[in-house]
Tab-separated table of C-alpha atoms and ligand atoms in Angstrom:
chain	number	residue	atom	x	y	z
A	575	UNK	CA	14.564	5.223	50.112
A	576	UNK	CA	12.612	3.773	47.254
A	577	UNK	CA	9.829	6.268	46.788
A	578	UNK	CA	11.423	8.625	44.264
A	579	UNK	CA	11.656	6.464	41.180
A	580	UNK	CA	12.346	8.552	38.093
A	581	UNK	CA	11.341	6.917	34.805
A	582	UNK	CA	13.759	7.613	32.009
A	583	UNK	CA	12.611	4.786	29.797
A	584	UNK	CA	10.685	5.309	26.569
A	585	UNK	CA	7.365	4.580	28.167
A	586	UNK	CA	5.754	4.627	30.574
A	587	UNK	CA	7.025	8.168	31.052
A	588	UNK	CA	6.690	10.426	34.155
A	589	UNK	CA	3.166	11.658	34.848
A	590	UNK	CA	2.696	15.272	36.050
A	591	UNK	CA	0.966	15.824	39.409
A	592	UNK	CA	-1.817	17.744	37.669
A	593	UNK	CA	-2.577	14.676	35.610
A	594	UNK	CA	-2.376	12.309	38.591
A	595	UNK	CA	-4.851	14.494	40.484
A	596	UNK	CA	-7.195	14.574	37.523
A	597	UNK	CA	-7.149	10.772	37.253
A	598	UNK	CA	-7.695	10.084	40.954
A	599	UNK	CA	-11.416	10.908	41.002
A	600	UNK	CA	-14.528	8.772	40.993
A	601	UNK	CA	-15.399	7.728	37.425
A	602	UNK	CA	-18.435	9.364	35.882
A	603	UNK	CA	-20.950	7.733	33.520
A	604	UNK	CA	-19.570	7.322	30.009
A	605	UNK	CA	-22.961	8.256	28.505
A	606	UNK	CA	-23.298	11.414	30.624
A	607	UNK	CA	-23.193	14.942	29.238
A	608	UNK	CA	-20.200	15.595	31.460
A	609	UNK	CA	-18.245	12.815	29.829
A	610	UNK	CA	-19.371	13.867	26.338
A	611	UNK	CA	-17.884	17.264	26.999
A	612	UNK	CA	-14.540	15.684	27.810
A	613	UNK	CA	-14.627	13.604	24.586
A	614	UNK	CA	-15.412	16.742	22.594
A	615	UNK	CA	-12.635	18.764	24.167
A	616	UNK	CA	-9.976	16.044	23.978
A	617	UNK	CA	-10.800	15.307	20.357
A	618	UNK	CA	-10.204	18.965	19.443
A	619	UNK	CA	-6.929	18.893	21.310
A	620	UNK	CA	-5.843	15.629	19.717
A	621	UNK	CA	-6.436	17.132	16.283
A	622	UNK	CA	-4.336	20.136	17.274
A	623	UNK	CA	-1.503	17.842	18.361
A	624	UNK	CA	-1.696	15.859	15.136
A	625	UNK	CA	-1.949	19.094	13.083
A	626	UNK	CA	-4.843	17.636	11.188
A	627	UNK	CA	-8.511	18.259	10.335
A	628	UNK	CA	-9.014	14.483	10.059
A	629	UNK	CA	-10.482	12.212	12.687
A	630	UNK	CA	-8.388	11.249	15.688
A	631	UNK	CA	-10.009	8.320	17.526
A	632	UNK	CA	-9.313	7.214	21.086
A	633	UNK	CA	-9.166	3.523	21.896
A	634	UNK	CA	-8.870	1.956	25.314
A	635	UNK	CA	-5.837	-0.260	24.782
A	636	UNK	CA	-2.057	0.167	24.499
A	637	UNK	CA	-0.277	1.580	21.459
A	638	UNK	CA	-0.271	-1.745	19.642
A	639	UNK	CA	-4.107	-1.618	19.562
A	640	UNK	CA	-3.881	1.569	17.521
A	641	UNK	CA	-1.282	-0.033	15.204
A	642	UNK	CA	-3.483	-3.087	14.670
A	643	UNK	CA	-6.545	-0.883	14.190
A	644	UNK	CA	-4.700	1.112	11.496
A	645	UNK	CA	-3.990	-2.031	9.480
A	646	UNK	CA	-7.303	-3.937	9.830
A	647	UNK	CA	-9.418	-0.912	9.041
A	648	UNK	CA	-7.718	0.059	5.794
A	649	UNK	CA	-6.426	-3.182	4.132
A	650	UNK	CA	-7.697	-6.484	2.801
A	651	UNK	CA	-6.389	-10.047	2.855
A	652	UNK	CA	-3.663	-10.472	0.251
A	653	UNK	CA	-2.989	-6.763	-0.145
A	654	UNK	CA	0.623	-6.036	-0.997
A	655	UNK	CA	2.272	-3.627	1.467
A	656	UNK	CA	5.788	-2.368	2.169
A	657	UNK	CA	6.939	-2.486	5.813
A	658	UNK	CA	10.032	-0.612	6.941
A	659	UNK	CA	12.059	-2.675	9.406
A	660	UNK	CA	15.080	-1.279	11.253
A	661	UNK	CA	14.247	-2.299	14.813
A	662	UNK	CA	11.880	-4.076	17.155
A	663	UNK	CA	8.843	-1.909	16.379
A	664	UNK	CA	9.321	-2.229	12.631
A	665	UNK	CA	9.300	-5.989	13.260
A	666	UNK	CA	5.996	-5.587	15.098
A	667	UNK	CA	4.437	-3.983	12.016
A	668	UNK	CA	5.606	-6.946	9.940
A	669	UNK	CA	4.136	-9.418	12.452
A	670	UNK	CA	0.735	-7.664	12.546
A	671	UNK	CA	0.585	-7.461	8.736
A	672	UNK	CA	1.502	-11.132	8.327
A	673	UNK	CA	-1.021	-12.159	11.008
A	674	UNK	CA	-3.777	-10.691	8.832
A	675	UNK	CA	-2.534	-12.337	5.641
A	676	UNK	CA	-1.055	-9.304	3.927
A	677	UNK	CA	1.597	-9.779	1.227
A	678	UNK	CA	4.540	-8.070	2.919
A	679	UNK	CA	7.587	-6.633	1.221
A	680	UNK	CA	10.131	-5.596	3.875
A	681	UNK	CA	12.568	-2.707	3.396
A	682	UNK	CA	15.309	-3.221	5.944
A	683	UNK	CA	18.128	-1.222	7.417
A	684	UNK	CA	20.637	-2.332	10.056
A	685	UNK	CA	19.563	-1.577	13.608
A	686	UNK	CA	20.989	1.860	14.412
A	687	UNK	CA	20.650	3.077	10.841
A	688	UNK	CA	17.659	4.888	9.312
A	689	UNK	CA	15.483	3.451	6.529
A	690	UNK	CA	16.519	4.618	3.065
A	691	UNK	CA	13.512	6.524	1.620
A	692	UNK	CA	14.712	5.960	-1.982
A	693	UNK	CA	14.180	2.238	-1.554
A	694	UNK	CA	10.487	2.879	-0.901
A	695	UNK	CA	10.315	5.215	-3.899
A	696	UNK	CA	11.796	2.577	-6.178
A	697	UNK	CA	9.360	-0.178	-5.164
A	698	UNK	CA	6.377	2.171	-5.353
A	699	UNK	CA	7.404	3.358	-8.861
A	700	UNK	CA	7.565	-0.192	-10.213
A	701	UNK	CA	4.508	-1.616	-8.473
A	702	UNK	CA	1.111	0.046	-8.858
A	703	UNK	CA	-0.519	-2.653	-6.725
A	704	UNK	CA	1.069	-1.583	-3.428
A	705	UNK	CA	-1.746	-0.678	-1.006
A	706	UNK	CA	0.233	0.704	1.907
A	707	UNK	CA	3.616	1.760	3.159
A	708	UNK	CA	3.991	1.087	6.862
A	709	UNK	CA	6.813	2.450	8.974
A	710	UNK	CA	7.923	3.392	12.484
A	711	UNK	CA	8.724	7.122	12.728
A	712	UNK	CA	10.875	7.014	15.878
A	713	UNK	CA	12.262	3.495	16.286
A	714	UNK	CA	12.307	3.278	20.048
A	715	UNK	CA	14.403	0.083	20.175
A	716	UNK	CA	17.411	1.753	18.587
A	717	UNK	CA	16.791	5.475	19.081
A	718	UNK	CA	16.707	6.200	15.332
A	719	UNK	CA	14.306	8.639	13.685
A	720	UNK	CA	13.234	7.643	10.181
A	721	UNK	CA	12.533	10.129	7.419
A	722	UNK	CA	8.717	9.918	7.447
A	723	UNK	CA	8.343	13.233	5.585
A	724	UNK	CA	10.331	12.030	2.553
A	725	UNK	CA	8.813	8.545	2.477
A	726	UNK	CA	5.335	10.121	2.627
A	727	UNK	CA	5.977	12.173	-0.500
A	728	UNK	CA	6.628	8.978	-2.488
A	729	UNK	CA	3.429	7.436	-1.107
A	730	UNK	CA	1.453	10.561	-2.072
A	731	UNK	CA	2.789	10.260	-5.676
A	732	UNK	CA	1.423	6.703	-5.881
A	733	UNK	CA	-2.244	6.219	-6.804
A	734	UNK	CA	-3.151	3.290	-4.604
A	735	UNK	CA	-0.985	3.337	-1.503
A	736	UNK	CA	-1.662	4.933	1.886
A	737	UNK	CA	0.952	5.954	4.437
A	738	UNK	CA	0.609	4.280	7.800
A	739	UNK	CA	3.005	5.392	10.568
A	740	UNK	CA	3.763	4.403	14.125
A	741	UNK	CA	4.345	7.790	15.731
A	742	UNK	CA	4.259	6.480	19.293
A	743	UNK	CA	7.559	8.140	20.346
A	744	UNK	CA	7.497	11.028	17.867
A	745	UNK	CA	4.128	12.628	18.387
A	746	UNK	CA	4.372	15.141	21.201
A	747	UNK	CA	8.180	15.178	20.882
A	748	UNK	CA	8.871	16.503	17.399
A	749	UNK	CA	6.979	17.969	14.466
A	750	UNK	CA	4.585	15.448	12.910
A	751	UNK	CA	2.218	17.551	10.762
A	752	UNK	CA	-0.171	14.864	9.544
A	753	UNK	CA	-1.967	16.908	6.868
A	754	UNK	CA	1.098	18.737	5.579
A	755	UNK	CA	3.100	15.549	5.164
A	756	UNK	CA	0.138	13.595	3.863
A	757	UNK	CA	0.172	10.804	6.418
A	758	UNK	CA	-2.989	8.692	6.207
A	759	UNK	CA	-2.869	6.750	9.482
A	760	UNK	CA	-1.004	7.692	12.656
A	761	UNK	CA	-0.883	5.378	15.675
A	762	UNK	CA	0.213	6.502	19.165
A	763	UNK	CA	-0.174	5.663	22.856
A	764	UNK	CA	-0.869	7.505	26.076
A	765	UNK	CA	2.224	6.419	28.083
A	766	UNK	CA	4.691	8.168	25.815
A	767	UNK	CA	4.659	11.838	24.795
A	768	UNK	CA	1.132	12.282	26.175
A	769	UNK	CA	2.349	12.161	29.850
A	770	UNK	CA	-0.511	9.821	30.902
A	771	UNK	CA	-0.302	6.317	32.324
A	772	UNK	CA	-0.649	3.461	29.790
A	773	UNK	CA	-4.139	2.471	28.660
A	774	UNK	CA	-5.277	4.775	25.893
A	775	UNK	CA	-4.136	4.752	22.294
A	776	UNK	CA	-4.930	7.037	19.420
A	777	UNK	CA	-5.413	6.476	15.743
A	778	UNK	CA	-5.731	9.297	13.250
A	779	UNK	CA	-7.406	8.551	9.878
A	780	UNK	CA	-7.221	10.752	6.793
A	781	UNK	CA	-9.914	10.977	4.089
A	782	UNK	CA	-7.814	8.618	1.970
A	783	UNK	CA	-7.666	6.140	4.840
A	784	UNK	CA	-11.483	6.204	5.123
A	785	UNK	CA	-11.661	5.631	1.361
A	786	UNK	CA	-9.471	2.578	1.828
A	787	UNK	CA	-11.697	1.506	4.692
A	788	UNK	CA	-14.648	1.104	2.316
A	789	UNK	CA	-12.926	-1.777	0.461
A	790	UNK	CA	-11.122	-3.239	3.487
A	791	UNK	CA	-12.341	-6.748	4.424
A	792	UNK	CA	-10.243	-7.791	7.403
A	793	UNK	CA	-12.147	-9.111	10.461
A	794	UNK	CA	-12.654	-6.643	13.310
A	795	UNK	CA	-15.021	-5.963	16.131
A	796	UNK	CA	-13.556	-4.162	19.156
A	797	UNK	CA	-11.177	-2.278	16.854
A	798	UNK	CA	-13.715	-1.467	14.112
A	799	UNK	CA	-12.957	2.245	13.627
A	800	UNK	CA	-16.334	2.886	12.002
A	801	UNK	CA	-17.921	2.381	15.405
A	802	UNK	CA	-15.431	4.854	16.968
A	803	UNK	CA	-16.067	7.396	14.234
A	804	UNK	CA	-19.851	7.187	14.607
A	805	UNK	CA	-19.500	7.536	18.356
A	806	UNK	CA	-16.970	10.393	18.349
A	807	UNK	CA	-19.215	12.425	16.033
A	808	UNK	CA	-21.700	12.326	18.970
A	809	UNK	CA	-18.818	12.982	21.441
A	810	UNK	CA	-18.971	9.448	22.723
A	811	UNK	CA	-17.283	6.068	22.653
A	812	UNK	CA	-18.588	2.760	21.333
A	813	UNK	CA	-17.657	0.820	24.520
A	814	UNK	CA	-16.834	1.715	28.109
A	815	UNK	CA	-13.604	3.632	27.775
A	816	UNK	CA	-11.018	4.192	30.521
A	817	UNK	CA	-12.931	7.168	31.859
A	818	UNK	CA	-10.251	8.122	34.416
A	819	UNK	CA	-7.509	8.115	31.791
A	820	UNK	CA	-9.747	10.500	29.782
A	821	UNK	CA	-9.637	12.835	32.818
A	822	UNK	CA	-5.861	12.587	32.587
A	823	UNK	CA	-5.875	13.074	28.808
A	824	UNK	CA	-7.833	16.293	29.150
A	825	UNK	CA	-5.415	17.644	31.770
A	826	UNK	CA	-2.273	16.565	29.942
A	827	UNK	CA	-3.457	17.939	26.610
A	828	UNK	CA	-4.325	21.228	28.346
A	829	UNK	CA	-0.780	21.376	29.691
A	830	UNK	CA	0.580	20.735	26.193
A	831	UNK	CA	-1.603	23.495	24.791
A	832	UNK	CA	-0.312	25.868	27.491
A	833	UNK	CA	3.295	25.039	26.633
A	834	UNK	CA	2.709	25.210	22.867
A	835	UNK	CA	3.791	22.857	20.110
A	836	UNK	CA	6.947	24.738	19.180
A	837	UNK	CA	8.140	24.946	22.779
A	838	UNK	CA	7.496	21.228	23.289
A	839	UNK	CA	9.514	20.379	20.178
A	840	UNK	CA	12.344	22.787	21.152
A	841	UNK	CA	12.518	21.285	24.666
A	842	UNK	CA	12.860	17.786	23.260
A	843	UNK	CA	15.465	18.890	20.736
A	844	UNK	CA	17.508	20.654	23.468
A	845	UNK	CA	17.370	17.616	25.735
A	846	UNK	CA	18.334	15.295	22.956
A	847	UNK	CA	21.337	17.505	22.109
A	848	UNK	CA	22.332	17.709	25.794
A	849	UNK	CA	22.233	13.922	26.251
A	850	UNK	CA	24.014	13.145	22.971
A	851	UNK	CA	26.776	15.656	23.439
A	852	UNK	CA	27.409	14.892	27.065
A	853	UNK	CA	27.581	11.121	26.487
A	854	UNK	CA	30.118	11.678	23.688
A	855	UNK	CA	32.114	14.026	25.964
A	856	UNK	CA	32.600	11.277	28.520
A	857	UNK	CA	33.848	8.927	25.856
A	858	UNK	CA	30.726	6.896	25.133
A	859	UNK	CA	29.480	6.191	21.615
A	860	UNK	CA	25.936	6.703	20.372
A	861	UNK	CA	24.208	3.756	18.744
A	862	UNK	CA	22.117	5.742	16.270
A	863	UNK	CA	23.772	6.949	13.093
A	864	UNK	CA	24.899	10.589	13.381
A	865	UNK	CA	22.074	12.939	12.465
A	866	UNK	CA	19.341	10.374	12.941
A	867	UNK	CA	18.948	10.403	16.713
A	868	UNK	CA	15.372	10.178	17.966
A	869	UNK	CA	13.975	13.238	19.807
A	870	UNK	CA	12.770	11.078	22.617
A	871	UNK	CA	15.313	8.331	23.208
A	872	UNK	CA	19.100	8.036	22.999
A	873	UNK	CA	20.909	4.674	22.803
A	874	UNK	CA	24.408	4.541	24.238
A	875	UNK	CA	27.200	2.023	23.830
A	876	UNK	CA	29.222	1.689	26.994
A	877	UNK	CA	32.946	0.764	26.942
A	878	UNK	CA	34.536	-2.173	28.762
A	879	UNK	CA	31.377	-3.044	30.684
A	880	UNK	CA	28.000	-4.793	30.244
A	881	UNK	CA	25.325	-2.126	29.782
A	882	UNK	CA	23.060	-4.002	32.186
A	883	UNK	CA	25.554	-3.405	35.001
A	884	UNK	CA	25.381	0.315	34.528
A	885	UNK	CA	21.561	0.204	34.403
A	886	UNK	CA	21.347	-1.853	37.577
A	887	UNK	CA	23.770	0.410	39.410
A	888	UNK	CA	21.977	3.619	38.336
A	889	UNK	CA	18.644	2.125	39.470
A	890	UNK	CA	20.065	0.931	42.760
A	891	UNK	CA	21.968	4.052	43.754
A	892	UNK	CA	19.915	6.771	42.203
A	893	UNK	CA	16.401	5.378	41.626
A	894	UNK	CA	16.535	6.292	37.978
A	895	UNK	CA	15.218	3.687	35.599
A	896	UNK	CA	17.015	3.474	32.261
A	897	UNK	CA	16.073	1.115	29.471
A	898	UNK	CA	18.248	-1.756	28.276
A	899	UNK	CA	18.896	-3.066	24.813
A	900	UNK	CA	16.350	-5.418	23.245
A	901	UNK	CA	17.132	-8.797	21.655
A	902	UNK	CA	20.724	-8.977	20.357
A	903	UNK	CA	21.417	-5.507	21.785
A	904	UNK	CA	20.856	-6.628	25.392
A	905	UNK	CA	23.988	-5.813	27.378
A	906	UNK	CA	25.453	-3.873	24.449
A	907	UNK	CA	23.498	-0.624	24.821
A	908	UNK	CA	21.470	1.199	27.395
A	909	UNK	CA	18.792	3.750	26.444
A	910	UNK	CA	17.888	7.075	28.065
A	911	UNK	CA	14.289	8.145	27.581
A	912	UNK	CA	13.828	11.925	27.450
A	913	UNK	CA	10.210	12.008	26.320
A	914	UNK	CA	7.203	13.792	27.750
A	915	UNK	CA	7.252	15.307	31.225
A	916	UNK	CA	11.011	15.862	31.345
A	917	UNK	CA	12.826	19.093	32.371
A	918	UNK	CA	16.413	20.318	32.453
A	919	UNK	CA	16.832	19.033	36.019
A	920	UNK	CA	16.000	15.484	34.923
A	921	UNK	CA	18.611	15.733	32.173
A	922	UNK	CA	21.344	17.025	34.522
A	923	UNK	CA	20.450	14.433	37.102
A	924	UNK	CA	20.654	11.471	34.756
A	925	UNK	CA	23.981	12.639	33.313
A	926	UNK	CA	25.438	13.097	36.831
A	927	UNK	CA	24.135	9.643	37.827
A	928	UNK	CA	25.753	8.046	34.814
A	929	UNK	CA	29.055	9.802	35.370
A	930	UNK	CA	29.102	8.828	39.044
A	931	UNK	CA	28.198	5.248	38.213
A	932	UNK	CA	30.921	4.832	35.564
A	933	UNK	CA	33.433	6.145	38.123
A	934	UNK	CA	32.143	3.786	40.823
A	935	UNK	CA	32.340	0.839	38.437
A	936	UNK	CA	35.888	1.807	37.474
A	937	UNK	CA	35.153	2.444	33.769
A	938	UNK	CA	35.120	6.258	33.634
A	939	UNK	CA	37.475	7.655	31.031
A	940	UNK	CA	36.863	11.315	31.910
A	941	UNK	CA	36.781	13.140	35.256
A	942	UNK	CA	33.354	13.372	36.926
A	943	UNK	CA	31.696	16.607	35.841
A	944	UNK	CA	32.779	16.444	32.208
A	945	UNK	CA	29.330	15.441	30.998
A	946	UNK	CA	27.573	18.005	33.170
A	947	UNK	CA	29.841	20.742	31.938
A	948	UNK	CA	29.001	19.832	28.327
A	949	UNK	CA	25.263	19.553	28.938
A	950	UNK	CA	25.038	22.773	30.936
A	951	UNK	CA	26.371	24.747	27.946
A	952	UNK	CA	23.510	23.398	25.825
A	953	UNK	CA	20.852	23.816	28.518
A	954	UNK	CA	22.009	27.376	29.238
A	955	UNK	CA	22.037	28.421	25.618
A	956	UNK	CA	19.271	30.929	24.820
A	957	UNK	CA	16.846	29.444	22.341
B	1525	PLP	C1	5.824	1.904	23.064
B	1525	PLP	C2	5.767	1.753	21.608
B	1525	PLP	C3	4.667	1.123	20.995
B	1525	PLP	C4	3.441	0.661	21.700
B	1525	PLP	O1	3.626	-0.355	22.547
B	1525	PLP	P1	2.488	-0.763	23.581
B	1525	PLP	O2	3.204	-1.558	24.602
B	1525	PLP	O3	1.479	-1.538	22.853
B	1525	PLP	O4	1.928	0.519	24.115
B	1525	PLP	C5	4.666	1.049	19.605
B	1525	PLP	N1	5.669	1.554	18.879
B	1525	PLP	C6	6.728	2.208	19.438
B	1525	PLP	C7	7.782	2.797	18.526
B	1525	PLP	C8	6.806	2.347	20.801
B	1525	PLP	O5	7.836	2.984	21.363
């Protein structure tokens, strides 16, 4: 039976039935008052999610479109920027920045370790010409969460620089208060914490980011955020957006509002703890440095077996899709996505599937049920 695929990868994530129903309607005209009402409502909800009074603009495109938009709308050719790089998505920032001729200083950390905020502070202190600090908040490739809050404080203390962050797997999973932390640009995408299929991305722009926009000279057309800002002020879109995904966005954001931000963050925290603790209890190591595990994805190092074998077996026997390691990590780790529309049952199921699979493949070091016993204590704890 191959009709019950459960996605436990860090995007696309499972889509609630309410959202699927909302999407599966005839499109409506994107210049109609009915659609304008959806743009107005979703924009208010997006601001709520970002905890900001600034603009949050919706682009039809994947998360990378929002990342690229963030760079090309605030910077100029030759601008000196600092990019944090401790995984695949940090590398993507570096590639985009170099594509547009920016002068990139990279601050690196080993994959699996967080970026050291003090390194950013030091460079910023000694170089008044830095125009932006660009980092990935939750580094999906390794399952590490970077200290965006602390890095932002050093950017705030600098006169010229703006803070640009990829929050694709942190927004909607943990607290990302844009205004409080002073983040200037936040990029995210629909197929992650938003519980919608891929196709929409979001870019939030602070006042300081719009100031930077005035002097920015990089070429842009489809991703010119001035056009999106002008349109959104009239509850519209500059081009034909993915109208049906907007239906889904409205429904998904309504569900998030019903659950409440704190409950959403607590749920992700609980699931992260359940996965981390249960995997350790069955003798597996976590790839992310202790204390820096992402709220939405956990990387696991299996023992005495290729991680791809575990992944294949879990997919084959249980129809649960786990993510593999990227680049040099392929075969060395597998990753469990626990982001978005995930409940306690999904967590128990994936742990049971992994325990059963390790036993079947002859590499279990603990009796079946050990992981479940550990996880159930966390899931049952009153919060
Ligand atoms: C998924 C993801 C993206 C966006 O990738 P797209 O395929 O363009 O949607 C960007 N950054 C991170 C950290 C991600 O997890």
